[in-house]
Structures are given as C-alpha cells and as structure tokens.
Short mmCIF file of C-alpha atoms in Angstrom, two decimals:
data_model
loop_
_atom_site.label_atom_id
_atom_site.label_comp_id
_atom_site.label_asym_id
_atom_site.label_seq_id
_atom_site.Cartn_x
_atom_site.Cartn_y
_atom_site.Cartn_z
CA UNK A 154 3.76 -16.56 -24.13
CA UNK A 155 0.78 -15.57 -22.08
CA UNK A 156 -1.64 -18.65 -21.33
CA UNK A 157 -5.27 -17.55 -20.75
CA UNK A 158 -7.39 -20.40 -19.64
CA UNK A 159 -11.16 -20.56 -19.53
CA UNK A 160 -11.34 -17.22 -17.78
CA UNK A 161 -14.85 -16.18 -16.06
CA UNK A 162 -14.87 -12.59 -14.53
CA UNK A 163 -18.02 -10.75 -12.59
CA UNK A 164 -17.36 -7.78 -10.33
CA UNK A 165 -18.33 -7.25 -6.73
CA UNK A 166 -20.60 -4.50 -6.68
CA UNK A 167 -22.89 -2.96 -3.75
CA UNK A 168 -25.81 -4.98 -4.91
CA UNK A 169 -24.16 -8.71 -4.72
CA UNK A 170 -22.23 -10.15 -7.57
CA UNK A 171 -22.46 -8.09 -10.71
CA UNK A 172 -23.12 -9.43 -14.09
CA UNK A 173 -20.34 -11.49 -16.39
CA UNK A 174 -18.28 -9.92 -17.88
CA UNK A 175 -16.11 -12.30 -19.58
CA UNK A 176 -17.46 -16.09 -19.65
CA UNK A 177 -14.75 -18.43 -21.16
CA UNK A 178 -12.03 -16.80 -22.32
CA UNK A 179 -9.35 -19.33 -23.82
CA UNK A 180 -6.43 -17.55 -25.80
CA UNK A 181 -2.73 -18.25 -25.98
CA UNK A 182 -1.02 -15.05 -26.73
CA UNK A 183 2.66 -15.77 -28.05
CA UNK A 184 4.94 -12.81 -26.97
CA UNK A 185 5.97 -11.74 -30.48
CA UNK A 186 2.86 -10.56 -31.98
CA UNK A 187 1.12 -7.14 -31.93
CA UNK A 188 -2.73 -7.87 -31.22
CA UNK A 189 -5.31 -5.26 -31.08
CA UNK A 190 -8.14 -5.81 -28.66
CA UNK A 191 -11.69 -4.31 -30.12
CA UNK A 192 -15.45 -4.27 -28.78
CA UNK A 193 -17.98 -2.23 -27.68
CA UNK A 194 -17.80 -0.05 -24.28
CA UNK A 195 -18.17 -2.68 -21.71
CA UNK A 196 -17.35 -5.49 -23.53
CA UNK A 197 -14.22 -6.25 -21.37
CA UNK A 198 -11.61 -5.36 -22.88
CA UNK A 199 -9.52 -3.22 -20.04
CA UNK A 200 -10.93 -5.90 -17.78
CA UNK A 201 -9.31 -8.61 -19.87
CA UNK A 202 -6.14 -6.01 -20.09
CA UNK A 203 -5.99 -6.38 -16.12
CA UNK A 204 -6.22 -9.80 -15.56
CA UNK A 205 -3.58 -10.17 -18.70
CA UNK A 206 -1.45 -7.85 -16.51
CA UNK A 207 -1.77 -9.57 -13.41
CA UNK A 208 -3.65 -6.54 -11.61
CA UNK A 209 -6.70 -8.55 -10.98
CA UNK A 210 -7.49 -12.10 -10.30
CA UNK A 211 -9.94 -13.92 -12.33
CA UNK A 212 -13.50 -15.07 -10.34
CA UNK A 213 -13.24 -18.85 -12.50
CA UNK A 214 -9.94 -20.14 -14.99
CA UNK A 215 -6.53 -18.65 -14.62
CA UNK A 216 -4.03 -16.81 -16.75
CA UNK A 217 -0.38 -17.87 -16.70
CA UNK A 218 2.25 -15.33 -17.80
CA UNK A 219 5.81 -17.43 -19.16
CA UNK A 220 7.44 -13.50 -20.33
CA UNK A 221 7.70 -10.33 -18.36
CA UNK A 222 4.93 -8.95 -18.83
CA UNK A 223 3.88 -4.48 -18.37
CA UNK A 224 1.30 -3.93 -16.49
CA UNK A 225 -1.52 -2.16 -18.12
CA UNK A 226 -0.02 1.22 -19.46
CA UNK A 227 -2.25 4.31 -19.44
CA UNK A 228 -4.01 3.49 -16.72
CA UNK A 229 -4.64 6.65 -15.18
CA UNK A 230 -2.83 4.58 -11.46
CA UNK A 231 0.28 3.54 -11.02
CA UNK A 232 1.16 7.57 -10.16
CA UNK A 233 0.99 9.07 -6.48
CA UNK A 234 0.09 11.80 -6.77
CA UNK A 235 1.74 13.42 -3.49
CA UNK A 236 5.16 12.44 -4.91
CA UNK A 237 6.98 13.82 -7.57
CA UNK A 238 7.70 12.68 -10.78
CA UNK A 239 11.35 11.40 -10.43
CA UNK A 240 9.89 10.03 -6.90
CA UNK A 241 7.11 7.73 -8.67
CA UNK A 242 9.87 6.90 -11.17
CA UNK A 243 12.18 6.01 -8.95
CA UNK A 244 9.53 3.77 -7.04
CA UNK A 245 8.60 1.80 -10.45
CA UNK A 246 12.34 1.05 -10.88
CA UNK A 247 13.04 -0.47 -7.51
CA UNK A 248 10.03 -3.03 -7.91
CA UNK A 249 11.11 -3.90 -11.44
CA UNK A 250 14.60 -4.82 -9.72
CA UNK A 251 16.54 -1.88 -11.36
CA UNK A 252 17.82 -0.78 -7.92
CA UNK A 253 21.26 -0.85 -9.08
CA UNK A 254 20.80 1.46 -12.56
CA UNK A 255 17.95 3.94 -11.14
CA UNK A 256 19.47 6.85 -12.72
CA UNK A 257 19.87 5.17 -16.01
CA UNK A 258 15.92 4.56 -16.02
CA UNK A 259 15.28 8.04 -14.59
CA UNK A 260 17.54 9.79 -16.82
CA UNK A 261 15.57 8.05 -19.85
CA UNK A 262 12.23 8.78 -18.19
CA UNK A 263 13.52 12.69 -18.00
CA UNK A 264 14.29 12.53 -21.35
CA UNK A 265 11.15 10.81 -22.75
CA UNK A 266 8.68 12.49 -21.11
CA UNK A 267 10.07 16.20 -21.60
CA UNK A 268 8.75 17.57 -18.58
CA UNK A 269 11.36 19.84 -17.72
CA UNK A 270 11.31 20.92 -14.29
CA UNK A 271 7.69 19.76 -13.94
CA UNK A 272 9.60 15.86 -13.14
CA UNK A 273 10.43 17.49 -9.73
CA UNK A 274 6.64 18.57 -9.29
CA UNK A 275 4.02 16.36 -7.06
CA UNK A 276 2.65 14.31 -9.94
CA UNK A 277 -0.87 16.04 -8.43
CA UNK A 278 0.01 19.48 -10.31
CA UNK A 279 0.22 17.81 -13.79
CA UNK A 280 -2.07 17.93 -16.44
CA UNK A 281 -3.21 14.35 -17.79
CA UNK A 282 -1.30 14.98 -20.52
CA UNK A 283 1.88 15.40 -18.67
CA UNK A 284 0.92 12.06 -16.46
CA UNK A 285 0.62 10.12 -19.72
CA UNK A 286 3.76 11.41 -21.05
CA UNK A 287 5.50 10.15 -17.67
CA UNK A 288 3.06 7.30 -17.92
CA UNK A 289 4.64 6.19 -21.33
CA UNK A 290 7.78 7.12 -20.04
CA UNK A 291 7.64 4.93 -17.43
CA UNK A 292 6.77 2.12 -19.11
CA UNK A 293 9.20 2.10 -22.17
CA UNK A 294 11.93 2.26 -19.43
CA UNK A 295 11.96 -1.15 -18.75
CA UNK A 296 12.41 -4.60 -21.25
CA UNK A 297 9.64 -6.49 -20.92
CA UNK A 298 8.84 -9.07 -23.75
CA UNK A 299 4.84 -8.36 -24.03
CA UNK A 300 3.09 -4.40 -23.19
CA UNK A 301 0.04 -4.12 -22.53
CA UNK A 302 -1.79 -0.43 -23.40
CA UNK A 303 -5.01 0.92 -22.62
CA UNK A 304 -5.41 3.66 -25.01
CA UNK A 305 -2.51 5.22 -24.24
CA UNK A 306 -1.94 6.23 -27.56
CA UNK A 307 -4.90 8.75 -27.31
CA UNK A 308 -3.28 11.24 -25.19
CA UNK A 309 -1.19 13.86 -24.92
CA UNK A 310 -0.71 17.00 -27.60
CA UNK A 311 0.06 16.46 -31.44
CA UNK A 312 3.74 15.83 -31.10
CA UNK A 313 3.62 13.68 -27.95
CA UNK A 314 1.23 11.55 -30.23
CA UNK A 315 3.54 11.37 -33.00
CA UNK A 316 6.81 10.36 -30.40
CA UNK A 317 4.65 7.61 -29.10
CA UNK A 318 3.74 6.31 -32.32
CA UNK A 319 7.08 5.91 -33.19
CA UNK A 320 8.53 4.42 -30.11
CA UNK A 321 5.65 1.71 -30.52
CA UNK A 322 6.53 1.03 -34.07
CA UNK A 323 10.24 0.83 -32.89
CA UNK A 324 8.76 -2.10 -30.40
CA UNK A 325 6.70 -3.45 -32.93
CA UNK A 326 8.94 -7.02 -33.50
CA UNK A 327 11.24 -6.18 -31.02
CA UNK A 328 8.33 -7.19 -28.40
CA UNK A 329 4.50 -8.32 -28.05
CA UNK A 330 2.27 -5.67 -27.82
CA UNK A 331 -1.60 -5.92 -26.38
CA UNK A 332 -3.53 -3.09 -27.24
CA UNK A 333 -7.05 -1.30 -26.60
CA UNK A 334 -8.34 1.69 -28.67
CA UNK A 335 -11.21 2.59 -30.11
CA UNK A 336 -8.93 4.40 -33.09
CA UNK A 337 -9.15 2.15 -36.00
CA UNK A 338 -5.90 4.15 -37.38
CA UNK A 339 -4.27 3.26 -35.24
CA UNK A 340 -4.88 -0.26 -34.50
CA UNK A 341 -4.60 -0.81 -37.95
CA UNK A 342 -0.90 0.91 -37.66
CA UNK A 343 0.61 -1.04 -34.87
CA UNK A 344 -1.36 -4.46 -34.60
CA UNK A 345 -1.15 -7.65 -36.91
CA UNK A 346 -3.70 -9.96 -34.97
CA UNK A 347 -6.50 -8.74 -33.84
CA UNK A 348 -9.19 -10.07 -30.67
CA UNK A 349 -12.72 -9.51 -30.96
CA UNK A 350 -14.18 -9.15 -27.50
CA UNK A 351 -18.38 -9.88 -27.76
CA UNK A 352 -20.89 -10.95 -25.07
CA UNK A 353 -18.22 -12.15 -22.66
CA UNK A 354 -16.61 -14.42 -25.28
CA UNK A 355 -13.00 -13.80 -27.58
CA UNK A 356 -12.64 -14.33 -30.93
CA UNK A 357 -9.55 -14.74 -32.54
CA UNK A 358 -8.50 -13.47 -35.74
CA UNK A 359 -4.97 -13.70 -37.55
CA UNK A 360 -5.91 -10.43 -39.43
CA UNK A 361 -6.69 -7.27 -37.52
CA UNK A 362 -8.96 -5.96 -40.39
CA UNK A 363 -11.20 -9.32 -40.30
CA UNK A 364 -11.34 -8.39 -36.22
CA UNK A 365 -12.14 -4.54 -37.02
CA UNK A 366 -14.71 -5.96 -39.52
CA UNK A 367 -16.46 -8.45 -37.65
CA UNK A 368 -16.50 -5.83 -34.64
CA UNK A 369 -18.03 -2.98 -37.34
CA UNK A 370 -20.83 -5.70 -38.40
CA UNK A 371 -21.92 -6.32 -34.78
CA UNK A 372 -22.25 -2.91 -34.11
CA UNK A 373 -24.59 -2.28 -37.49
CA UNK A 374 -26.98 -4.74 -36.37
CA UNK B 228 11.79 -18.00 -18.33
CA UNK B 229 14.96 -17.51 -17.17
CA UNK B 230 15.29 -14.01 -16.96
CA UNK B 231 12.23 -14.30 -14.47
CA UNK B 232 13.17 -13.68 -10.63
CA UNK B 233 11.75 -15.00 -7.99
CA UNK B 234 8.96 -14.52 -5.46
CA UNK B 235 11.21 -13.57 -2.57
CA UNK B 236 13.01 -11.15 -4.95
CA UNK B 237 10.40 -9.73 -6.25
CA UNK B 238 8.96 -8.96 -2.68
CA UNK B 239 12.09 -8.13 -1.23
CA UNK B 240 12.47 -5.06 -4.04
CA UNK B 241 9.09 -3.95 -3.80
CA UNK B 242 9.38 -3.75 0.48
CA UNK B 243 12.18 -1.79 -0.54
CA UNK B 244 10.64 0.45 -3.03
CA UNK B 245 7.76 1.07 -0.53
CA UNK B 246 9.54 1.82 2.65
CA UNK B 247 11.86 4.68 1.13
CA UNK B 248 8.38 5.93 -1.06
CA UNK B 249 6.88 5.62 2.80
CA UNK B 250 9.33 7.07 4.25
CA UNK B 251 9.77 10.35 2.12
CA UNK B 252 5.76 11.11 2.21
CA UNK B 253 5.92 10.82 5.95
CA UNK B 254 8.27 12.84 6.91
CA UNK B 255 7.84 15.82 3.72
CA UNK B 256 3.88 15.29 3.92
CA UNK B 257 3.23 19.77 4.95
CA UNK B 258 5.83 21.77 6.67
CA UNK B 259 7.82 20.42 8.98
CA UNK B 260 6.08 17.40 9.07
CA UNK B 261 9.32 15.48 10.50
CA UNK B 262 9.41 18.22 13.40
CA UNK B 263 6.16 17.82 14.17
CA UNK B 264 6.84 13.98 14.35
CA UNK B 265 8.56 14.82 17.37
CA UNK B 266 6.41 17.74 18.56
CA UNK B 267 3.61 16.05 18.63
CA UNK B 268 4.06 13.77 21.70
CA UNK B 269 6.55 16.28 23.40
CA UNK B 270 3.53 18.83 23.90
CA UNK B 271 1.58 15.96 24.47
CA UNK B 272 3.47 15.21 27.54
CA UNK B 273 3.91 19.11 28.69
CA UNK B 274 0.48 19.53 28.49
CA UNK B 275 -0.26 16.47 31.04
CA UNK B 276 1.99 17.46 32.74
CA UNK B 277 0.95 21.33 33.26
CA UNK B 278 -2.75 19.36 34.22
CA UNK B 279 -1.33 17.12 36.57
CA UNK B 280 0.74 19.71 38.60
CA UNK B 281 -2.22 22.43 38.21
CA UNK B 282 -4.66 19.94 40.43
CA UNK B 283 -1.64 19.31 42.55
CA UNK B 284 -2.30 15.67 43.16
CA UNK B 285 0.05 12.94 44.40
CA UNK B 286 -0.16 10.15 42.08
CA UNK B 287 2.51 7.91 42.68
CA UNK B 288 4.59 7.55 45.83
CA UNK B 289 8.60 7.38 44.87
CA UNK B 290 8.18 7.54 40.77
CA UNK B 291 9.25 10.08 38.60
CA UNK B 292 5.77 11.10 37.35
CA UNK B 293 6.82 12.31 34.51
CA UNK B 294 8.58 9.36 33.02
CA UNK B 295 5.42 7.25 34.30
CA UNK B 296 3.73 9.46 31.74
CA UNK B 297 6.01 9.34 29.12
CA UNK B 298 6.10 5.73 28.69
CA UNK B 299 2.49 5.79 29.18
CA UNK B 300 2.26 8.27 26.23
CA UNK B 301 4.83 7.02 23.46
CA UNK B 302 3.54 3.35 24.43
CA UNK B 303 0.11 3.97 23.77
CA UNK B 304 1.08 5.83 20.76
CA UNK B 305 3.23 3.25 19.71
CA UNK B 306 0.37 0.78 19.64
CA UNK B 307 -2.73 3.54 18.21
CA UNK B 308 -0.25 4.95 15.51
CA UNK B 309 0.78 1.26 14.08
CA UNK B 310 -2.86 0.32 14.44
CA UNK B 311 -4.59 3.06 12.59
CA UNK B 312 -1.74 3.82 9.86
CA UNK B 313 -1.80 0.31 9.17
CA UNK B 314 -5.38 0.46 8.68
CA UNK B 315 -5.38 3.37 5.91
CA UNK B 316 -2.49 2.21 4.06
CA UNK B 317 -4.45 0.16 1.44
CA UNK B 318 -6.39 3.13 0.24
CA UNK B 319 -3.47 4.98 0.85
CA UNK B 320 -1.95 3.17 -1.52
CA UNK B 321 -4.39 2.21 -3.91
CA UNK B 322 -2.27 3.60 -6.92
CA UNK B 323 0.38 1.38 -6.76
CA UNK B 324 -1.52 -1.66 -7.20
CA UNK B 325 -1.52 -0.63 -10.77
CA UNK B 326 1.76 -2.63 -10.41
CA UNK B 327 1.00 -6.57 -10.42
CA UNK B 328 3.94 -6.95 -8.09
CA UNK B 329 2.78 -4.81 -5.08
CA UNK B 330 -0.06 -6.55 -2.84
CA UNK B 331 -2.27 -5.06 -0.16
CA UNK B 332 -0.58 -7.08 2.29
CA UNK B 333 2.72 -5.42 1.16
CA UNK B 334 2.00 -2.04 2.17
CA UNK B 335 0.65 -2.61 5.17
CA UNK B 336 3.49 -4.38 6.77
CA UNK B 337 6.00 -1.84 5.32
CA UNK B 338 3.89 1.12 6.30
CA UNK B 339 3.69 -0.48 10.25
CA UNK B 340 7.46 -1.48 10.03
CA UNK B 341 8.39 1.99 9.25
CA UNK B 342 6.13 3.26 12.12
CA UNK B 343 7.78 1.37 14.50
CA UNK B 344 11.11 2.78 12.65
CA UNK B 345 9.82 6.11 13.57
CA UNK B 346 8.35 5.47 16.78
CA UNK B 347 11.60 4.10 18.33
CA UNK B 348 13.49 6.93 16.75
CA UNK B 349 10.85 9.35 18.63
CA UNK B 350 11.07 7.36 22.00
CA UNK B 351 14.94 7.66 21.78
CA UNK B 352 14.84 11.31 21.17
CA UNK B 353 11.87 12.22 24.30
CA UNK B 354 14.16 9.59 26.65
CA UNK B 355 17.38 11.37 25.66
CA UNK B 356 16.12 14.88 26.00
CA UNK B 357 14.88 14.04 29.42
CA UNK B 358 18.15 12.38 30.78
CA UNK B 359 19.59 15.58 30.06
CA UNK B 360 17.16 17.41 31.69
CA UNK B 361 18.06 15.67 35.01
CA UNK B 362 15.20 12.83 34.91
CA UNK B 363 15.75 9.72 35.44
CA UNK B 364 15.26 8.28 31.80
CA UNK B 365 17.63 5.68 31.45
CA UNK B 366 16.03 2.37 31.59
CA UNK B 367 17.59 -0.31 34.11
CA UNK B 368 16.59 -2.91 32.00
CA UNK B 369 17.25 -1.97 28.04
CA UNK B 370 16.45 -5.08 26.48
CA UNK B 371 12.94 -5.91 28.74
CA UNK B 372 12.21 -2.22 27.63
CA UNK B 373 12.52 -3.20 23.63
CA UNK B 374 11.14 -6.58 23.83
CA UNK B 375 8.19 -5.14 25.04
CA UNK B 376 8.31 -2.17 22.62
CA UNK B 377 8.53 -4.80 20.16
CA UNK B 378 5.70 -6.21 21.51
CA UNK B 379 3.39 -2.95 21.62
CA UNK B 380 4.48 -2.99 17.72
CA UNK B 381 3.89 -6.83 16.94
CA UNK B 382 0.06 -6.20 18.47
CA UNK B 383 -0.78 -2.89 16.94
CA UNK B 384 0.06 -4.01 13.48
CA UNK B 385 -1.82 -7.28 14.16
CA UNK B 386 -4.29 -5.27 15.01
CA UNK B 387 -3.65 -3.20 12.27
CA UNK B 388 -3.38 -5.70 9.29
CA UNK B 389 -7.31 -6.90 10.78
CA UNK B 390 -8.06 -3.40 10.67
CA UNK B 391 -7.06 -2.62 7.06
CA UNK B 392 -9.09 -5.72 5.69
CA UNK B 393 -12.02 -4.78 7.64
CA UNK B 394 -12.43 -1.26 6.23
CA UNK B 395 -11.60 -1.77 3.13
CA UNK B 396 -14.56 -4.11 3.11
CA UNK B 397 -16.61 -2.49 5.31
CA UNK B 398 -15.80 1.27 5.15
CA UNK B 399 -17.88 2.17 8.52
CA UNK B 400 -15.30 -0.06 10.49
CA UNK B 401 -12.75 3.16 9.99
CA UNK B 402 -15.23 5.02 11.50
CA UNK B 403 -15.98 3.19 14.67
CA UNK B 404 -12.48 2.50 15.12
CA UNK B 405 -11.28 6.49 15.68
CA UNK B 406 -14.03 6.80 18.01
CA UNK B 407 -13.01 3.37 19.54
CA UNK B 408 -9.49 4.64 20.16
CA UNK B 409 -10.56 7.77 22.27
CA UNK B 410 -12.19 5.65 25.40
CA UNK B 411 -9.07 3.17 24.97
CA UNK B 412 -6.60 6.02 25.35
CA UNK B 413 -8.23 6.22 29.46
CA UNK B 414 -8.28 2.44 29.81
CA UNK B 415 -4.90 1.79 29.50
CA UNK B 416 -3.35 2.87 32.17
CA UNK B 417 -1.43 6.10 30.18
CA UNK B 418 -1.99 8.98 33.05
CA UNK B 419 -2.79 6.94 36.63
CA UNK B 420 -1.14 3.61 37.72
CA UNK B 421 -3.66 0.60 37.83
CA UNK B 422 -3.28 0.75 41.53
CA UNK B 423 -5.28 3.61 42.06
CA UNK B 424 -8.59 1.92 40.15
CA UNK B 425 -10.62 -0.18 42.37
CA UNK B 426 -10.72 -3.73 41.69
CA UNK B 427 -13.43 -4.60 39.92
CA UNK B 428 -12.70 -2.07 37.31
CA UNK B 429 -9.11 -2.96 37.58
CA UNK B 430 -10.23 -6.83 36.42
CA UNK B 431 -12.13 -5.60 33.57
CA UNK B 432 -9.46 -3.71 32.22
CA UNK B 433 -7.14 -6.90 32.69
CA UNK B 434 -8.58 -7.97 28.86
CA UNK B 435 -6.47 -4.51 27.69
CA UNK B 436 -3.23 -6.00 26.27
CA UNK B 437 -2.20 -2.19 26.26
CA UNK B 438 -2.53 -1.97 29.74
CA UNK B 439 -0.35 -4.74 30.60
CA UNK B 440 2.37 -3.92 28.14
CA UNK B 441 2.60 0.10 29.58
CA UNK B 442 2.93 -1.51 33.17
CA UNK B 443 5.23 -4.19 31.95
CA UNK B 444 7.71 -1.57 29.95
CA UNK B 445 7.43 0.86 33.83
CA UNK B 446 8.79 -1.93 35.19
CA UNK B 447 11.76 -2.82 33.28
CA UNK B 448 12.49 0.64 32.95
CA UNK B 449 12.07 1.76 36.59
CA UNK B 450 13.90 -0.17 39.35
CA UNK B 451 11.34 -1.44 42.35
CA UNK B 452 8.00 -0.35 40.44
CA UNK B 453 5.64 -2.40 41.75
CA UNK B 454 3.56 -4.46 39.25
CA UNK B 455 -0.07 -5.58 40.21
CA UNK B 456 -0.90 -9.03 40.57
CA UNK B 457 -2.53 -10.12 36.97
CA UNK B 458 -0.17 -8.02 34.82
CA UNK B 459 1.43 -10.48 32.50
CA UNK B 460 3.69 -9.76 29.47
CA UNK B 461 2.74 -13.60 28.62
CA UNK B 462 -1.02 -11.88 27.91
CA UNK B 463 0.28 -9.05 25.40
CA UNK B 464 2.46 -11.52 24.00
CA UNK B 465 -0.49 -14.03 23.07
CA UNK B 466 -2.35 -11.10 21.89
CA UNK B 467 0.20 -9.69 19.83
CA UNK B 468 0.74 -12.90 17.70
CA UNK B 469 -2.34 -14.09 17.78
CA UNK B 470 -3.70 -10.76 16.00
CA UNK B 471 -0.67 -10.78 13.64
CA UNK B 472 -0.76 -14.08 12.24
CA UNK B 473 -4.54 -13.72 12.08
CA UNK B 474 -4.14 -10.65 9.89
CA UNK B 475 -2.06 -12.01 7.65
CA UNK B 476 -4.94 -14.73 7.54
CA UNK B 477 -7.21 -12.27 6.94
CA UNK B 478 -5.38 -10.80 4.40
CA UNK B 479 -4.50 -14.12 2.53
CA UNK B 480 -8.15 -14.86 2.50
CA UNK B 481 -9.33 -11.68 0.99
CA UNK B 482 -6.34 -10.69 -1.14
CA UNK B 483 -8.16 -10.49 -4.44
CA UNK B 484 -10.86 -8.31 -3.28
CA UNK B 485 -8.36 -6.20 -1.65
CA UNK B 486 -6.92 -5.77 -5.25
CA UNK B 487 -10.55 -4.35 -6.67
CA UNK B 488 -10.94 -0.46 -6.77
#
C-alpha cells in the first residue's frame, strides 16, 4: 500500500518558486491494483510518478511507501551512459540487494532486452529504443509489489511493443501497477482504476473509462 | 513489510554498487587512463625537478630534494583531487538518482573514498619506485605519515562535500574554485620549505591547513627535518573535521534540492 498524504509540490526554478503543481493530493494506493494516471501535459502526472517513487521529496504532505516499490520506469535516467549495458545492470542489482544472484538478473536482462552484443556497448551508443528495451529490462528483473511506468509502453519497434505488453499483462494481478500514457489503448488494456490528475488536484475513479471520460470532457471544454 | 531491509542495508549495497561503478569509469575512462593515473604526478615531479636543477639553486641544506617535492606533490594532490572530484560527483552522477535509494550525499563520499583508495595506491607506487632508485623514500615514521595522509583526505573531502552543495546550487562556485586552486598550489609549501618565505608572509600562510599538513607528513617521513614554529597537525586536524562534519550538514540541509534536475 502506498499512502499519499495531502501532497503540495512547486518547483524551484531560476525565477523563485515556480507555480503548484499539485495542491492536496490525498490517495491511498493498495498494491494490487492496476491504476492508470491521465491529464493534460503538465498536469503532474510524472511529477506525482516521482514523488510516488521516492525520487523527489514533496515541498508540503508526505507519501509513505509500506511495499517495494520501482522507481519510475522509462525515465530516460537511471542509465550512464559511459558504462555499458551489463555495467548499468549490474549497478541496479547491487542497490536492489541482489549482490549475491547478479548473474541471474543479468542473464534475464540479456535475455529480455535482446541486445546482442550491443549489452557490452557504452549505453551512450544506443538508440532510445535499445535504452528502453534495457530500461524495461531492468526493471522487470526485480520483484517489487507496485511499478511505476512513465510511458514506457510507447517505445521501442513493433515487436518490442508487443513483448512489453505481454510481460505487463503477465504482472497485471501478480503486482500493482501505476501507469502514465497518453494511449487510451492502452490504458484501457492494462489498468482497472483509473486517477484523474486536474488543476493540481486527484480524482479517483474505480473505473478507468469514467477517469478517461471525465479527462476527455475537460479537455472539450 | 517484512521483506523490507533496512536503512543501513540499503546504504551499505548502494556504497557498494557505487564504488565498483566508480571505480571501473576511473580507471577505463580513454586509453590508459589507469597508466596515466600514475603518469600524471610522476612527470609532474620530473618536470620540477628538471626546473629546479636547470636554475641550479640550493634549496634545502641536508634533504633529499626530491622527496621534499614528492610529498609536496602527491600531498597537495591528495587534498585538490579529493576536493574537486568530490565536487563534480553530483552532476556526475545525476543519472543514478533515478534510483530512490542513491542520495547526493552517497556519491560523494564514495567517489572521495575511492580517491583516497587511489591516491594511496599512487603514493605507494612513486615511494617504491624511488627507494629503488637509491632515494631515501622510506618513511621513519609510517604511521605519522598515514595519519596525516588520512588527514589531507578527511579535509579535502570536507572540503569537497561543501564544494559539491555549493555548485550544484550555485554553478559559478565550480568556476571560481579551479581558478582558486592554481594560486593555492604556490601557497602551500609544495616546491620551497616555509623557511625560505619571510615572516610575515610565512604568518599569513599559517591559515593554509595544506601547508601545515605537507610540513607535518616531511617530518614524520624524514628524520631531523626541522619544523617551523606554528606548524601544527592539531590545525589541519580541526580543519579537516570541522569541514567534514559541516558538509555533511550542508548536505543534510539541502538534500532535496540536491535531488532536483
């Protein structure tokens, strides 16, 4: 379960503090449900992703996470890019506490991400396809109970796409899921619940068609 | 949850993770870049030392100049290198705060405990190949020589973990601090003993901490070298843990915005 709690969060930016981005954001997010996060560019949502994940620290309220939690997935970070693939692989293992089965992890990273030799390349010389597919590698290598994704469905060629659809169906019920995209297929494919993010505030909905809906009607206006 | 682990765990892992990730881009960061690790202060030194033989001048009565300059040059290097790598580790590292469980504070330390790793491994090596060359380069008193060492470290990292606040904040302060580190390099003591400055400079350059740890390690390491009155280890030691704990301060305070891109 992931406890949100009255969360406020502006930016620093070179002008003073920036304007709010989320104002009172109360949700408690049980770790067994897929929930799709929709709302227009801006509206928060990878923001809210972050602080979910633990990458960034709320100006006002707090967030508690009681489940191991993924940190935001598709993030374009998390990859240096001097270092190869196996390297930054290796690297996310150790801090997740998997010093003792590395090569399992990497060997199911290799095998996930079909990069061939490329997985011995500095991560610099991919393409952003290949870093999402070691991306989404990365991240399925490890059991946590709730993932968080930032679009990282959209990426990659026509058959990566279809091999990460299924390995998020295959987690659908297994574990929570947190999502961001602006594909309505797909939101529709993987999430049950659905968060409407709008003018800094969250809005719940057990049904992530009445979320998609109420999201549509805002926009029309 | 009981499949959670806890805080010391999860740091322990990540220092882990970081120092081997450190350790691999530093020394396979270009060619040779582990060679030039220890080429780098060896032509250092040969160069000074062509200089100071060229204008043929007596420096020091009874002392093997060129282990006077040695320490001079991997001490100062010592301190400079833990300083300013500490400083540009957070943007360094900026990826890897993608991951919840890596802090700014986090690769900092690592990065300045590996530089003293590789420091002390480049000390050993310069001493070593000198003592076979005939000089003089055992020290007569090993453990005064690493406590101070460990000093040198314990400031520039201090120094350091300030540093890497302050320019992540304030992105000029990396600026002014490479040009800062040129003048310091001639006011602490690395080519000429402080006996040869007169005294009023001499007093100014009393607030160096570098200065009195370089004079402090010639001692311990060279039997009968005369240390000036003023020259305290006590003062490099204040400094150094003074500027360490305040970094860590520093770094407590601003930890979120640290965090920000």
């Amino acid at each position: 379960m992931i406890l949100v709690e009255d969360v406020h969060k502006r930016y620093q930016t070179q002008h003073g503090p920036g304007r709010w981005v989320l104002q009172g954001v109360s949700l408690t997010l049980p770790s067994t449900l897929s929930i799709g996060l929709v709302g227009r560019n801006g509206a928060g949502k990878s923001t809210l992703l972050r602080l979910i994940g633990g990458v960034d620290n709320p100006t006002r309220g707090r967030v508690e996470r009681r489940c191991r939690v993924s940190w935001p997935m598709g993030f374009g970070g998390g990859l240096q890019g001097s270092l190869t693939g196996r390297q930054n692989a290796k690297f996310v293992a150790r801090i997740h506490g998997h010093e003792n089965d590395v090569n399992e992890r990497l060997d199911y990273v290799e095998s996930f991400a079909e990069l061939g030799e490329a997985f011995d390349e500095p991560v610099k010389t991919y393409s952003s396809g290949m870093k999402s597919r070691l991306q989404f590698g990365l991240s399925l290598a490890f059991d946590f109970e709730v993932y968080i994704s930032d679009e990282v469905t959209a990426t990659g060629d026509a058959a990566f796409r279809a091999k990460a659809a299924a390995a998020f169906a295959n987690l659908v019920g297994r574990a929570g899921l947190i999502m961001v995209s602006h594909n309505e297929g797909t939101l529709r494919q993987f999430c049950s619940a659905g968060i409407w993010l709008h003018e800094g505030r969250a809005h719940w909905f057990d049904a992530i068609d009445d979320a998609l809906k109420a999201y549509r009607e805002s926009i029309a206006k | 949850m009981d499949n959670a682990r806890s805080s010391a765990v999860v740091t322990l892992s990540v220092w882990n993770a970081l120092f081997l990730r450190e350790a691999i881009s530093r020394v396979t960061s270009g060619r040779v870049a582990w060679l030039w690790l220890f080429l780098e202060p060896v032509l250092h030194l040969t160069v000074l030392m062509v200089i100071f033989s060229m204008i043929q001048r007596q420096v020091t009565q009874g002392i093997d100049f060129a282990l006077f300059l040695a320490i001079g040059v991997l001490g100062y290097n010592l301190f400079r290198n833990s300083a300013t790598r500490s400083m540009a580790a957070i943007s360094a590292n900026r990826a890897l705060f993608a991951y919840r469980q890596v802090k700014a504070v986090d690769v900092v330390l690592v990065r300045a405990f590996l530089e003293g790793v590789v420091q002390l491994l480049v000390a050993l090596l310069v001493f070593s190949g000198m003592a076979l060359f005939g000089f003089n380069a055992i020290p007569a008193d090993p453990m005064g020589v690493f406590v101070v060492f460990a000093l040198l470290w314990l400031a520039g990292t201090g120094l350091g973990l300030i540093l890497s606040v302050g320019s992540t904040l304030v992105p000029e302060i990396g600026r002014l601090v490479s040009l800062f580190f040129i003048p310091l390099y001639f006011l602490s003591g690395v080519m000429f003993p402080p006996s040869m400055l007169p005294a009023a400079l001499f007093e100014l350059l009393l607030w160096n901490p570098i200065l009195h740890g370089l004079e402090v390690m010639r001692a311990a390491f060279i039997p009968g070298y005369h240390l000036l009155n003023g020259i305290e280890v006590g003062y490099l030691t204040a400094f150094a843990f003074a500027s360490f704990f305040f970094g860590l301060a520093v770094h407590r305070r601003f930890s979120s915005r640290l965090m920000m891109q």
